[in-house]
JSON list of C-alpha atoms in Angstrom, two decimals:
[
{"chain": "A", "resi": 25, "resn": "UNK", "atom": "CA", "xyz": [-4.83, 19.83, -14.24]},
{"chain": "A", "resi": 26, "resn": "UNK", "atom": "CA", "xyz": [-2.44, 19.20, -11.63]},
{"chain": "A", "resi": 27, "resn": "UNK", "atom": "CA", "xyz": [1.43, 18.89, -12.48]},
{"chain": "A", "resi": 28, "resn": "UNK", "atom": "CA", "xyz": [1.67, 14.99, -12.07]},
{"chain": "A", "resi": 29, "resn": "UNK", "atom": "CA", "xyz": [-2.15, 14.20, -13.84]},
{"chain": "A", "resi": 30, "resn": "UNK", "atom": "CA", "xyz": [-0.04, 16.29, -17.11]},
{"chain": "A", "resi": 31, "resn": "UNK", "atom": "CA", "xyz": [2.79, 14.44, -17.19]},
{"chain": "A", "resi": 32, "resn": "UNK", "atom": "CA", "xyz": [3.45, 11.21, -19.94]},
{"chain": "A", "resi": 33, "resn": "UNK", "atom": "CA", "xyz": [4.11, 8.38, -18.96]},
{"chain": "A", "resi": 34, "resn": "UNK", "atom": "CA", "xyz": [8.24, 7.43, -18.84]},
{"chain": "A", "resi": 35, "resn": "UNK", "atom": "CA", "xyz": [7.61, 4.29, -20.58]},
{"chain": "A", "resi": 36, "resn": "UNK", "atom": "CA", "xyz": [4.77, 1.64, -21.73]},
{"chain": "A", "resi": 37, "resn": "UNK", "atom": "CA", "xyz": [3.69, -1.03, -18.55]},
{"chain": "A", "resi": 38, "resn": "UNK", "atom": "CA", "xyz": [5.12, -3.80, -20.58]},
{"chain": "A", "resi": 39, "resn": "UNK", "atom": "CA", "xyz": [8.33, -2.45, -20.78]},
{"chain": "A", "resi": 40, "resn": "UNK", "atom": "CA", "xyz": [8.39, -1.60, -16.60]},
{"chain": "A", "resi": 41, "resn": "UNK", "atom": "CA", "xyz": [7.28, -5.24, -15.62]},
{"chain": "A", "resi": 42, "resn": "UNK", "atom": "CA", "xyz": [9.90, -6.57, -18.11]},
{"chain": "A", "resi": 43, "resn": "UNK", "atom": "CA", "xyz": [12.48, -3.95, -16.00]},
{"chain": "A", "resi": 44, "resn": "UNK", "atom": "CA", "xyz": [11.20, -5.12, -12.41]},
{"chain": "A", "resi": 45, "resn": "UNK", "atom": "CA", "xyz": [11.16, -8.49, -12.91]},
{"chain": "A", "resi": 46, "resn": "UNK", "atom": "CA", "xyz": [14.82, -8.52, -14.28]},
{"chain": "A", "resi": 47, "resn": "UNK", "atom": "CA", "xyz": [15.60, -6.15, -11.43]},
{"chain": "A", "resi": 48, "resn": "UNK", "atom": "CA", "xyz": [14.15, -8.83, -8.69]},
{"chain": "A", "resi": 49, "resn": "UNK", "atom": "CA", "xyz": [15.84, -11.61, -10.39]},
{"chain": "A", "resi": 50, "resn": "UNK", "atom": "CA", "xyz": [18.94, -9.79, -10.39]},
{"chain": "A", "resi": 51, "resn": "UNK", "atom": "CA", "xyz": [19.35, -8.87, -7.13]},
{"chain": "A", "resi": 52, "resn": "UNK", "atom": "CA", "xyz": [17.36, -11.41, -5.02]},
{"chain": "A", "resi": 53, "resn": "UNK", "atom": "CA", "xyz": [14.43, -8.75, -4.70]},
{"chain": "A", "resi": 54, "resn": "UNK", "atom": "CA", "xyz": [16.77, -6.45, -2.86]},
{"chain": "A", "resi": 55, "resn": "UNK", "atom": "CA", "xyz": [15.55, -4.09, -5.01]},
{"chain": "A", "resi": 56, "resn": "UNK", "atom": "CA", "xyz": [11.48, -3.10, -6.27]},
{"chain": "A", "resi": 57, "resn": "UNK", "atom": "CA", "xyz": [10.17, -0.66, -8.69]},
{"chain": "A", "resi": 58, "resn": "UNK", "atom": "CA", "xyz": [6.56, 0.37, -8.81]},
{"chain": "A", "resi": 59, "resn": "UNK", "atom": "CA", "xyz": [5.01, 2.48, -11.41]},
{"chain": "A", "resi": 60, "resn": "UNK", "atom": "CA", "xyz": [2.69, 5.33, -9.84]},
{"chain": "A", "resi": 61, "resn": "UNK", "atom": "CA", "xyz": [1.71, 8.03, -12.25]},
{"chain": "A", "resi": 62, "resn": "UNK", "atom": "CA", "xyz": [3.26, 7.37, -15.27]},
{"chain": "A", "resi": 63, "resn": "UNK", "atom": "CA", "xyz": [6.95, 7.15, -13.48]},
{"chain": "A", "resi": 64, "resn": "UNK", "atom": "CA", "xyz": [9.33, 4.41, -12.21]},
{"chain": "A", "resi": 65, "resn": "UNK", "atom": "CA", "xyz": [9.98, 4.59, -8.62]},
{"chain": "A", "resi": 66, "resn": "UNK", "atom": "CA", "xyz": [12.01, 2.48, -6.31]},
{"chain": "A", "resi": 67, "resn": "UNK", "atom": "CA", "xyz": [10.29, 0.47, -3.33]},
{"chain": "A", "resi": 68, "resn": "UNK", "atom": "CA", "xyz": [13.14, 1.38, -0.43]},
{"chain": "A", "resi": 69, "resn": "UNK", "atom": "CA", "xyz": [13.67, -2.00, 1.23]},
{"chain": "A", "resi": 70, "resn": "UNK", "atom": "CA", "xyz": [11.84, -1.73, 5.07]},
{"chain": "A", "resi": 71, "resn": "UNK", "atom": "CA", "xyz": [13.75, -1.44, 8.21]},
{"chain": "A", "resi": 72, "resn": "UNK", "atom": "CA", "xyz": [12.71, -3.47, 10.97]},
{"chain": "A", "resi": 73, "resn": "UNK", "atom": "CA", "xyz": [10.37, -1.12, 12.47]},
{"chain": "A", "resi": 74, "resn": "UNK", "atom": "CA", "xyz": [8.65, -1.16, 9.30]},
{"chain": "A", "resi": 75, "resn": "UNK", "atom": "CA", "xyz": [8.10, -5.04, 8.85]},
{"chain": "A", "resi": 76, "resn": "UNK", "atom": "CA", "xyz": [7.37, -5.51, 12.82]},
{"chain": "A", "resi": 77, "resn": "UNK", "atom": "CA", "xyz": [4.24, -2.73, 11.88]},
{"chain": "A", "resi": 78, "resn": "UNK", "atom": "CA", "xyz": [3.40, -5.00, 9.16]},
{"chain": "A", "resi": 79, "resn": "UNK", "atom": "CA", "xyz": [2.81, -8.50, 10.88]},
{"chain": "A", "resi": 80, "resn": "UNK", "atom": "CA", "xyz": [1.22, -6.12, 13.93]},
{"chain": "A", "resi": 81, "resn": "UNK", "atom": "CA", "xyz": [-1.60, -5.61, 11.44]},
{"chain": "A", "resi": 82, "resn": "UNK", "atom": "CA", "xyz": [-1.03, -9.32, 10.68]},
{"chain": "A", "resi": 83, "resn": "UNK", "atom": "CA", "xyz": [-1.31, -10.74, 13.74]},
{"chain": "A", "resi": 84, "resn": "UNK", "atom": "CA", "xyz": [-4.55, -7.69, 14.31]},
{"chain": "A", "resi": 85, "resn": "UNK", "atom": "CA", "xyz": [-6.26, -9.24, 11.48]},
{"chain": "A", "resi": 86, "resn": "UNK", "atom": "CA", "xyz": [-5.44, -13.24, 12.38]},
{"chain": "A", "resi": 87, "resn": "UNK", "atom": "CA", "xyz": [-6.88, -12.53, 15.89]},
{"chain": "A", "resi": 88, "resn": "UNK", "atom": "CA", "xyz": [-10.25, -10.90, 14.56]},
{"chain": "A", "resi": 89, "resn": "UNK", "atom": "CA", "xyz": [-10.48, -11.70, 11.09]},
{"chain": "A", "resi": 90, "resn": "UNK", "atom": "CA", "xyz": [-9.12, -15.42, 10.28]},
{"chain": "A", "resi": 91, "resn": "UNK", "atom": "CA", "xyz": [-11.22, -15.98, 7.15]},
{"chain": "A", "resi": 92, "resn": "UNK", "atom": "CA", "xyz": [-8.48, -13.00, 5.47]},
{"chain": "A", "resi": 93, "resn": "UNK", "atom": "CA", "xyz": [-4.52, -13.04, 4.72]},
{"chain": "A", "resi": 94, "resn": "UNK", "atom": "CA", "xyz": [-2.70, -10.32, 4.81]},
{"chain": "A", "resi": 95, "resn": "UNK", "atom": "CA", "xyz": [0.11, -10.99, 1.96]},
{"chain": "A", "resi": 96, "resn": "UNK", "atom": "CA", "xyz": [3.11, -9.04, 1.64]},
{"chain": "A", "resi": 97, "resn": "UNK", "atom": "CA", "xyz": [5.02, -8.31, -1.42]},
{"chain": "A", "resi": 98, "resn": "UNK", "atom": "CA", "xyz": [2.07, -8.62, -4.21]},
{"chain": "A", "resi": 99, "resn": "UNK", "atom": "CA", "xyz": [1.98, -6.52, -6.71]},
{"chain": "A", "resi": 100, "resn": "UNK", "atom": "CA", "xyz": [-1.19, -4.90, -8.00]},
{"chain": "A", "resi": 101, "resn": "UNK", "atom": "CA", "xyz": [-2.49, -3.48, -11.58]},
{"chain": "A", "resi": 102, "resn": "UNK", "atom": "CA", "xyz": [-4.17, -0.19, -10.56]},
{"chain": "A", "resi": 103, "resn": "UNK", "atom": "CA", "xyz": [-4.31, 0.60, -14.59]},
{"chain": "A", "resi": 104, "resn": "UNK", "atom": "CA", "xyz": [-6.81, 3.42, -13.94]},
{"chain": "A", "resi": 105, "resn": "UNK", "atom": "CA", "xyz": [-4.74, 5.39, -12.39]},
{"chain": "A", "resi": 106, "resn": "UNK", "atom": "CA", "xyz": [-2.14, 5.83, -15.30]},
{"chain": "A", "resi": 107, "resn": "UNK", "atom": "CA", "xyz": [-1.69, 2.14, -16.16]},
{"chain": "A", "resi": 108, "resn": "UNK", "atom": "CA", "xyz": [0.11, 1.46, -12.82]},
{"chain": "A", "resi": 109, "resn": "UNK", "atom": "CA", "xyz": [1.59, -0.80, -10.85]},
{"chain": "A", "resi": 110, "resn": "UNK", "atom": "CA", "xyz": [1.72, -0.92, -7.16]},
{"chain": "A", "resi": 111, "resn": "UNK", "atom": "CA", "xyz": [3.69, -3.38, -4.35]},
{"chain": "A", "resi": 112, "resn": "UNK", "atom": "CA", "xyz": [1.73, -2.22, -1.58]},
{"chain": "A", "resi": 113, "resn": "UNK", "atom": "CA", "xyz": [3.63, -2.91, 2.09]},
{"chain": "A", "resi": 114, "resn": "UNK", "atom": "CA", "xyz": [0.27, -5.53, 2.61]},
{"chain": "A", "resi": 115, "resn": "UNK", "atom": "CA", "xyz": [-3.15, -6.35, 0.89]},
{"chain": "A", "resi": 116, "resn": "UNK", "atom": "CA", "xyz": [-5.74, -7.50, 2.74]},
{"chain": "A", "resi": 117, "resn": "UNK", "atom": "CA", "xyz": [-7.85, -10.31, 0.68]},
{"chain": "A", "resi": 118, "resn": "UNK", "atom": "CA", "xyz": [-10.35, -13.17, 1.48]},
{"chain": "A", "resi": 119, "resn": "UNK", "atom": "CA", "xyz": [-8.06, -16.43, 2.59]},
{"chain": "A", "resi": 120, "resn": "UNK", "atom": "CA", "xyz": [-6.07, -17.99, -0.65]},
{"chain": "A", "resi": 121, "resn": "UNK", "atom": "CA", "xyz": [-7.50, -14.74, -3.05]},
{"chain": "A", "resi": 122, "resn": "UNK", "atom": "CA", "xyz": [-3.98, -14.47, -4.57]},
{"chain": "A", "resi": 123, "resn": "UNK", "atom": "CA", "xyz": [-3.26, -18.14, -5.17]},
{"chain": "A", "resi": 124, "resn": "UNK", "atom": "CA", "xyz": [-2.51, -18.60, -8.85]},
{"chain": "A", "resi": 125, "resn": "UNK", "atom": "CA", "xyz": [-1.91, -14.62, -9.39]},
{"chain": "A", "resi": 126, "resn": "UNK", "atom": "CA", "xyz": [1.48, -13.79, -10.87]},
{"chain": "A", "resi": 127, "resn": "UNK", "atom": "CA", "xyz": [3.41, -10.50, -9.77]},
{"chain": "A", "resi": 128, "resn": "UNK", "atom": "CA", "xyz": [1.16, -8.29, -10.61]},
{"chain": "A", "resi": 129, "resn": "UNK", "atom": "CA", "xyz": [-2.64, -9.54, -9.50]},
{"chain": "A", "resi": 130, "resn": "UNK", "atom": "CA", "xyz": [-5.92, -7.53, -10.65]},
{"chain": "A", "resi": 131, "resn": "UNK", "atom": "CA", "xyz": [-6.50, -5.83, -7.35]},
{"chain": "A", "resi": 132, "resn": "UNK", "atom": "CA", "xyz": [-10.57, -6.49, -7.78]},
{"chain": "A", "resi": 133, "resn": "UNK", "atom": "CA", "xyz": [-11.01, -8.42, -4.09]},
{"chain": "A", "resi": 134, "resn": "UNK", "atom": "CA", "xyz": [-8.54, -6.58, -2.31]},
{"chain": "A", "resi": 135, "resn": "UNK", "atom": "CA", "xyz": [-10.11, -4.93, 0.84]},
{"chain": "A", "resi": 136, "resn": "UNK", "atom": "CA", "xyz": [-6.97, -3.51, 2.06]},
{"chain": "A", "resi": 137, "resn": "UNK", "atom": "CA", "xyz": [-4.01, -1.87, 1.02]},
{"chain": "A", "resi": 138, "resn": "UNK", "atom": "CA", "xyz": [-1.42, -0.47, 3.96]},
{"chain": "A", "resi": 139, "resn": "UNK", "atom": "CA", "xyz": [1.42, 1.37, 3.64]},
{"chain": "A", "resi": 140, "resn": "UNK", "atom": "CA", "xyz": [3.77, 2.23, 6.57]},
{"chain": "A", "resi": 141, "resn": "UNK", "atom": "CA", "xyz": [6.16, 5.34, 5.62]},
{"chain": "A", "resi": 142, "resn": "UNK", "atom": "CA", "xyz": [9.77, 5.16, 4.89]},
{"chain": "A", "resi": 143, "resn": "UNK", "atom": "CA", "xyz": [12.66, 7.59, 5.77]},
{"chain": "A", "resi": 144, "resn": "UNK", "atom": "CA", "xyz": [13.09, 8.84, 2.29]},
{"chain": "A", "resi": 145, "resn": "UNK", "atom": "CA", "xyz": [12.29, 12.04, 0.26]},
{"chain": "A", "resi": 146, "resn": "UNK", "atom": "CA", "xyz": [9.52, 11.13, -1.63]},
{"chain": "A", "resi": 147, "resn": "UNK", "atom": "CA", "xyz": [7.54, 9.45, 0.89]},
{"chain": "A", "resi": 148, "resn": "UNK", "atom": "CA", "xyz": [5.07, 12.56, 0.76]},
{"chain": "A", "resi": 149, "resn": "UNK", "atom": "CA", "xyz": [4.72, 12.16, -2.86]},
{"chain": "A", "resi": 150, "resn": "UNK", "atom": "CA", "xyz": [4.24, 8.83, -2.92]},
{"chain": "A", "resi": 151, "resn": "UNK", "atom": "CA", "xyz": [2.34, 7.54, -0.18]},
{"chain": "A", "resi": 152, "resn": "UNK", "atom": "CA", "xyz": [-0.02, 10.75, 0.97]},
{"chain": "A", "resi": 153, "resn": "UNK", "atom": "CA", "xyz": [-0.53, 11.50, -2.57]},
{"chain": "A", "resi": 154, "resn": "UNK", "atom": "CA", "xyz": [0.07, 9.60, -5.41]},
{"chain": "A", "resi": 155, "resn": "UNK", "atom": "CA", "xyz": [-1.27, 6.10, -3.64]},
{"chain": "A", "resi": 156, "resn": "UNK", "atom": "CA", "xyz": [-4.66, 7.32, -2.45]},
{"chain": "A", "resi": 157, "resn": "UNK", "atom": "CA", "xyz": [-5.54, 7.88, -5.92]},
{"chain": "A", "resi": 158, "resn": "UNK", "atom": "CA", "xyz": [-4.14, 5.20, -7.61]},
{"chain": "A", "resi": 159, "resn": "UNK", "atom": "CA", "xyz": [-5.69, 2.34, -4.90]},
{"chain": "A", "resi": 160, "resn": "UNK", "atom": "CA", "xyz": [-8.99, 4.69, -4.77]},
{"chain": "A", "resi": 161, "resn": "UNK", "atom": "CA", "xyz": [-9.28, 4.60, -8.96]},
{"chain": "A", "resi": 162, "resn": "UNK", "atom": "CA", "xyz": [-9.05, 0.93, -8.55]},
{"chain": "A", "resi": 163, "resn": "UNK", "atom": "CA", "xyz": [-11.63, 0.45, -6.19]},
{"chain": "A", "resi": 164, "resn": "UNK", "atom": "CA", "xyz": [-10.16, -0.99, -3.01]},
{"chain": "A", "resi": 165, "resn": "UNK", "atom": "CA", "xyz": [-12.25, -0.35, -0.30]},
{"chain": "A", "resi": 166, "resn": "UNK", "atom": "CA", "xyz": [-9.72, 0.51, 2.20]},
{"chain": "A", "resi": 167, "resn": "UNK", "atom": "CA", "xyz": [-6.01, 1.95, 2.38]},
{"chain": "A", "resi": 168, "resn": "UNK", "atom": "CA", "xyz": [-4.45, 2.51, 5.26]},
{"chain": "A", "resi": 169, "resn": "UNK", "atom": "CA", "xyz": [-1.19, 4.38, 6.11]},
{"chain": "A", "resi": 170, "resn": "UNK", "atom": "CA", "xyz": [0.92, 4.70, 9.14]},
{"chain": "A", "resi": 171, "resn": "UNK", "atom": "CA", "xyz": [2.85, 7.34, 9.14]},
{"chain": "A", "resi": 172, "resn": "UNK", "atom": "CA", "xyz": [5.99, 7.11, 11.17]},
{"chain": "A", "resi": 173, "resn": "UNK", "atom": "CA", "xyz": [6.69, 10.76, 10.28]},
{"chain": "A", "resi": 174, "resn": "UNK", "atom": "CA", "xyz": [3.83, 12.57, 12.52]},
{"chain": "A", "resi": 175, "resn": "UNK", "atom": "CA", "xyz": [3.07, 8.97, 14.51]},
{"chain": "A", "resi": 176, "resn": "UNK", "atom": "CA", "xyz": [-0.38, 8.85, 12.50]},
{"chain": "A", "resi": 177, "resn": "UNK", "atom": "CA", "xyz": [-2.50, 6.18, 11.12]},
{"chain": "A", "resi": 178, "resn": "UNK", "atom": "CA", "xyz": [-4.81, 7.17, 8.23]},
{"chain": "A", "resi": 179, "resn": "UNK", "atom": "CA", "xyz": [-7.79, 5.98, 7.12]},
{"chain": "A", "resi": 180, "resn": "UNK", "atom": "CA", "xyz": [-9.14, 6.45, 3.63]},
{"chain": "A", "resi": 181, "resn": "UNK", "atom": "CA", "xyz": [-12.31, 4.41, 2.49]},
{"chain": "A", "resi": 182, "resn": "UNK", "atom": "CA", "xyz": [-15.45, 5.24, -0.03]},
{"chain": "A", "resi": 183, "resn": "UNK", "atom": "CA", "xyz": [-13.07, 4.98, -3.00]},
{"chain": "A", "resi": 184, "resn": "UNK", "atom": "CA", "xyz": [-13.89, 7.19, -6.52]},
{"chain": "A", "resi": 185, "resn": "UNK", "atom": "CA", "xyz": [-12.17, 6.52, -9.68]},
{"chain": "A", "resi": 186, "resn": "UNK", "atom": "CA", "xyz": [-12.40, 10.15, -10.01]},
{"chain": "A", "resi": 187, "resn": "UNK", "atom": "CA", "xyz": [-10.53, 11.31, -6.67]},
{"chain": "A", "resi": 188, "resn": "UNK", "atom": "CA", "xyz": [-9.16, 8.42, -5.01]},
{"chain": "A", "resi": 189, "resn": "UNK", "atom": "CA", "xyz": [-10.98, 8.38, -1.92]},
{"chain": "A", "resi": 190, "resn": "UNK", "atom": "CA", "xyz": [-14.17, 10.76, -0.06]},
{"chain": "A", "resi": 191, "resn": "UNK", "atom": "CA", "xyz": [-13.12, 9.47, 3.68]},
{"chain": "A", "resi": 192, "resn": "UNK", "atom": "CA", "xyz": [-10.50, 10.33, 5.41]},
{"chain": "A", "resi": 193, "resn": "UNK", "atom": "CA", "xyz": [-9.87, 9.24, 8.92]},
{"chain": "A", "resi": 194, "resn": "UNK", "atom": "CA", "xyz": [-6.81, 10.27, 10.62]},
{"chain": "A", "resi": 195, "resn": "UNK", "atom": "CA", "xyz": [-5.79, 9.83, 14.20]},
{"chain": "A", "resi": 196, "resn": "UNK", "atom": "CA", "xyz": [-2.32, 9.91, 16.07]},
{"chain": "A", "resi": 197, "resn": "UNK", "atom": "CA", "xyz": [-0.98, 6.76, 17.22]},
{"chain": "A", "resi": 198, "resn": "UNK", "atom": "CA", "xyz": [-2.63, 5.75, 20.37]},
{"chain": "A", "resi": 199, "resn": "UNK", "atom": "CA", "xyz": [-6.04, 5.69, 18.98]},
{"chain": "A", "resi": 200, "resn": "UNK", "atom": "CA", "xyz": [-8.22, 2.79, 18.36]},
{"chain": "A", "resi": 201, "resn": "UNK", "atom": "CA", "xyz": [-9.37, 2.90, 15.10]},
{"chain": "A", "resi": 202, "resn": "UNK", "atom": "CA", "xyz": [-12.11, 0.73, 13.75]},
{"chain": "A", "resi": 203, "resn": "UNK", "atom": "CA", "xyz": [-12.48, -0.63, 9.91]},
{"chain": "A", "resi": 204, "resn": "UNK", "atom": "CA", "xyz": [-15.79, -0.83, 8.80]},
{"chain": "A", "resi": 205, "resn": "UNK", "atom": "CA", "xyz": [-16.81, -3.80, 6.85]},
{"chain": "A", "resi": 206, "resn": "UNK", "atom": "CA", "xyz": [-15.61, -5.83, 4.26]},
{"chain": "A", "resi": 207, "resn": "UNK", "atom": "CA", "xyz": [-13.12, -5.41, 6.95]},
{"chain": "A", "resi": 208, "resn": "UNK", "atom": "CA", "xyz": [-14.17, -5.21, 10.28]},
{"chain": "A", "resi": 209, "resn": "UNK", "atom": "CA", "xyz": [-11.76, -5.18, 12.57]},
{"chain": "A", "resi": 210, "resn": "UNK", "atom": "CA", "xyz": [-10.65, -2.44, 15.42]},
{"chain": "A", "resi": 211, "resn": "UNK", "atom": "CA", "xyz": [-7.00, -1.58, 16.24]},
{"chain": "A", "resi": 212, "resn": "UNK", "atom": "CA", "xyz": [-5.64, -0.22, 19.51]},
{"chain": "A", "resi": 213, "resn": "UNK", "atom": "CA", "xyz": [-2.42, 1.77, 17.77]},
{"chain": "A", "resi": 214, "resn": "UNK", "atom": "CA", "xyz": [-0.85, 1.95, 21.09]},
{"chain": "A", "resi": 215, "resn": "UNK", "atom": "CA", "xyz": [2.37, -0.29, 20.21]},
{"chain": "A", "resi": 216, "resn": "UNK", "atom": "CA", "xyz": [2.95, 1.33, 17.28]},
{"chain": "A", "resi": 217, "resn": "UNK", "atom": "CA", "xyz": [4.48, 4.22, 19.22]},
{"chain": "A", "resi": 218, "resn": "UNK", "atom": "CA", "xyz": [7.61, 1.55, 19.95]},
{"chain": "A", "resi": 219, "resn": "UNK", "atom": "CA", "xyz": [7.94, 1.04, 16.14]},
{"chain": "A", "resi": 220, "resn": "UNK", "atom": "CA", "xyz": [9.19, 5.12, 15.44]},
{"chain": "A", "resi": 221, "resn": "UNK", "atom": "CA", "xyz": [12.80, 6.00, 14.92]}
]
């Protein structure tokens, strides 16, 4: 059993959403806690670079794929992995999927999560680790992460509740990488060499 799969949990869900929620409230989202694992961990707000990679896969998707919305923000349940709760950079869902969720939406329908990387030490915990499993145990088809630390984009699809996900596609920025369906869509990851500090 790996270190993190034998740790308890810090607290009970109820008592994190109850923390988040007053945390949002109190400081005009500025800041966001997820709940990976069975910890509390702080969402660092995104730089520019960050958001302008997120509406690039916005405006990807809009172009090929305008039946989908990419939303930003939404928090997910991804309770088999450790009763957690996620706030993915975007999900990618069929047009008006989320309408009528509250903060944290069942993420059955998602067909997308992304992730772009932040400056920060745990960024290698959290997002190469800790989120494959925890989007792969709740069945999302797709997650994919940009990583502005090497300048790659990875791929993981074929989700198991067991091991997160069997694929993994990963190719330095410059590549096109294609989606397979539910998604669908090819990206030419070209621009996002502007996007790295």
């Amino acid at each position: 059993m790996t270190e993190s799969a034998s740790q308890t949990s810090q607290m009970s869900v109820e008592d994190f959403e109850r923390i988040a929620e007053f945390a949002a409230k109190e400081t005009d989202d500025a800041v966001r806690f997820e709940f990976i694992n069975g910890r509390i961990g702080v969402k660092k707000v995104p730089d520019g670079d960050h958001n302008t990679i997120v509406l690039w896969l916005m405006r990807r998707c809009m172009q090929t794929r305008p039946d989908l919305d990419l939303y930003q923000g939404q928090g997910l349940r991804v309770e088999k992995y450790r009763e957690g709760r996620a706030r993915p950079d975007a999900v990618l869902v069929p047009e008006e999927h989320f309408a009528g969720h509250g903060e944290w939406a069942d993420p059955s329908g998602a067909l997308l999560v992304l992730e772009v990387t932040s400056y920060d030490s745990d960024t290698d915990r959290r997002d190469r680790k800790e989120k494959p499993m925890a989007y792969g145990a709740a069945g999302i088809p797709f997650y994919l992460l940009v990583d502005r630390d090497d300048c790659t984009i990875t791929l993981y699809g074929d989700p198991d509740s067991s091991v997160g996900y069997h694929d993994i596609r990963k190719e330095p920025f410059g590549a096109k990488l294609h989606i397979p369906e539910p998604v669908g869509i090819e990206l030419d990851t070209e621009k996002l060499k502007q996007f790295v500090d």
